[in-house]
Amino acid sequence: MSTLKKMEILKSYIETKGLKSTAQRDYIAEVFFKTNTHISLEELLKKVKRKTPAIGYATVYRTMKLLTECGLAIARQFGDGQTRYENLPEHGHHDHIICIKCSKILEFQNEKIEHLQSETAKKLGFTVISHKLELYGYCAGCA
Amino acid sequence: MSTLKKMEILKSYIETKGLKSTAQRDYIAEVFFKTNTHISLEELLKKVKRKTPAIGYATVYRTMKLLTECGLAIARQFGDGQTRYENLPEHGHHDHIICIKCSKILEFQNEKIEHLQSETAKKLGFTVISHKLELYGYCAGCA
DNA sequence: ATACTTATGAAAATGATTTTCATTATCATG
DNA sequence: CATGATAATGAAAATCATTTTCATAAGTAT
């Protein structure tokens, strides 16, 4: 989904909820929609402050909560104590592999796994709509 | 794996690390190994305090860290801000498939998927230690 | 028993996130 | 376009889970 489309969704969500549109919120969302990693709040705040140093971290927290609420961001905890926010990918879906020592996160796709998943589900009478797959282990550097 | 076997593993882990065995730690581990849900530290502490009110929460934290380290517990975050600990199931590992309509949860096992996972990880330079796989969809009754 | 080291419990510290509060900005309406 | 009601902001304080500190109390090898 494009950034433009996401901004539209946000706008209409704000309208339906009777909220007000603000420059800070729009800018935080805009910066976030440009990311393609699992960004922590701290990192996002740093990015945002480059142009708008006056912004407070509470506002960033509030904005990310809003984006999570309306489905434009996915909040994930990988076990290092910090929530990371994932921007919906432009094209399709991916899974994660996380280093339990250095917290490095890689993304991967595997058609065969996806296929096996729906097959396994079918045997149990289920139709798969979505899934979450996270692998935990040691990366090359930490092995 | 039986509770007894887990206690043995813990004991040998403690020995190899040059740690000392204590009544508190043993008791916390024993109580934890009897659980079969995703228990929070608070809940575990409450259970433990029924018999040993003098125990401090720091000790429970320390013990769960130890159990997690030696693979006898799995720490999970479901997004409510609290870490939950999963006791290794009696019989091997399983994943979950969840109906998004009626919330039914089934467990399943699939060797092929596990194999593909470690293969995929290897290509990325990772060694897999554990994983989380959750399928979401409609069960037979809700399709 | 002794000496050395680890474990414990209570309290303090930490770090991420949330809330409070005074002030400012938005927006529908007159 | 002024107004009034209400939401949003930023800074600071509060909260909550978790970790660390520190003095004291075991555990263990000798």
Coordinates of N, CA and C (backbone and C1' of nucleotides) in Angstrom, one line a residue, chain C residues 4-21:
Chain C
dC4 P 39.4 -17.2 52.0 O5' 38.4 -17.5 50.8 C5' 38.5 -18.8 50.1 C4' 37.2 -18.9 49.2 C3' 36.8 -17.6 48.6 O3' 36.7 -17.9 47.2 C1' 35.0 -18.7 49.7
dT5 P 36.4 -16.7 46.1 O5' 34.9 -17.1 45.7 C5' 34.6 -18.4 45.4 C4' 33.1 -18.6 45.4 C3' 32.4 -17.4 44.6 O3' 31.5 -18.0 43.7 C1' 31.4 -17.8 46.7
dT6 P 30.8 -17.1 42.6 O5' 29.2 -17.5 42.9 C5' 28.9 -18.9 43.0 C4' 27.6 -19.0 43.7 C3' 26.5 -18.2 43.0 O3' 25.3 -19.0 42.9 C1' 26.6 -17.6 45.3
dA7 P 23.9 -18.5 42.4 O5' 23.2 -18.2 43.8 C5' 22.9 -19.2 44.7 C4' 21.8 -18.9 45.7 C3' 20.6 -18.1 45.0 O3' 19.5 -18.7 45.6 C1' 21.7 -16.7 46.6
dT8 P 18.1 -18.0 45.3 O5' 17.9 -17.0 46.5 C5' 17.9 -17.6 47.8 C4' 17.6 -16.5 48.8 C3' 16.3 -15.6 48.4 O3' 15.4 -15.7 49.5 C1' 18.2 -14.2 48.9
dG9 P 13.9 -15.3 49.3 O5' 13.9 -13.9 49.9 C5' 14.3 -13.7 51.3 C4' 14.2 -12.2 51.6 C3' 13.0 -11.5 51.1 O3' 12.6 -10.6 52.2 C1' 15.0 -10.5 50.2
dA10 P 11.3 -9.8 52.1 O5' 11.9 -8.3 52.1 C5' 12.9 -7.9 53.0 C4' 13.4 -6.5 52.7 C3' 12.3 -5.6 52.2 O3' 12.4 -4.3 52.9 C1' 14.1 -5.7 50.6
dA11 P 11.5 -3.1 52.5 O5' 12.5 -2.2 51.7 C5' 13.9 -2.1 52.1 C4' 14.7 -1.3 51.1 C3' 13.9 -0.1 50.5 O3' 14.8 0.9 50.4 C1' 14.6 -1.5 48.8
dA12 P 14.3 2.4 49.9 O5' 15.2 2.6 48.6 C5' 16.6 2.3 48.7 C4' 17.2 2.2 47.3 C3' 16.8 3.4 46.5 O3' 18.0 3.9 45.8 C1' 16.2 1.4 45.4
dA13 P 17.9 5.0 44.6 O5' 17.9 4.0 43.4 C5' 19.1 3.2 43.2 C4' 19.0 2.6 41.8 C3' 18.9 3.7 40.7 O3' 19.8 3.4 39.6 C1' 17.2 2.1 40.5
dT14 P 19.9 4.4 38.4 O5' 19.1 3.6 37.3 C5' 19.4 2.3 37.0 C4' 18.4 1.7 36.0 C3' 18.1 2.6 34.9 O3' 18.5 2.0 33.7 C1' 16.1 1.7 35.8
dG15 P 18.8 2.8 32.3 O5' 17.7 2.2 31.4 C5' 17.0 1.0 31.7 C4' 15.8 0.9 30.9 C3' 15.6 2.0 29.9 O3' 14.9 1.4 28.8 C1' 13.8 2.0 31.4
dA16 P 14.6 2.2 27.4 O5' 13.1 1.9 27.2 C5' 12.6 0.6 27.2 C4' 11.1 0.5 27.4 C3' 10.3 1.4 26.4 O3' 9.3 0.6 25.9 C1' 9.8 2.0 28.6
dT17 P 8.3 1.1 24.8 O5' 7.1 1.7 25.7 C5' 6.3 0.9 26.5 C4' 5.4 1.7 27.3 C3' 4.4 2.6 26.6 O3' 3.1 2.1 26.9 C1' 5.4 3.7 28.4
dT18 P 1.8 2.8 26.3 O5' 1.3 3.7 27.6 C5' 1.4 3.2 28.9 C4' 0.8 4.2 29.9 C3' -0.4 5.0 29.4 O3' -1.3 4.9 30.4 C1' 1.3 6.4 30.2
dT19 P -2.7 5.7 30.3 O5' -2.4 7.0 31.2 C5' -2.0 6.8 32.5 C4' -1.8 8.1 33.2 C3' -2.9 9.1 33.0 O3' -3.3 9.6 34.3 C1' -0.8 10.1 32.5
dT20 P -4.5 10.7 34.5 O5' -3.7 12.0 34.8 C5' -2.6 11.9 35.7 C4' -2.0 13.3 35.9 C3' -3.0 14.5 35.8 O3' -2.6 15.5 36.8 C1' -1.3 14.8 34.2
dC21 P -3.7 16.5 37.3 O5' -3.1 17.9 36.8 C5' -1.7 18.1 36.7 C4' -1.4 19.3 35.8 C3' -2.5 20.2 35.6 O3' -2.1 21.5 35.5 C1' -1.7 19.5 33.5

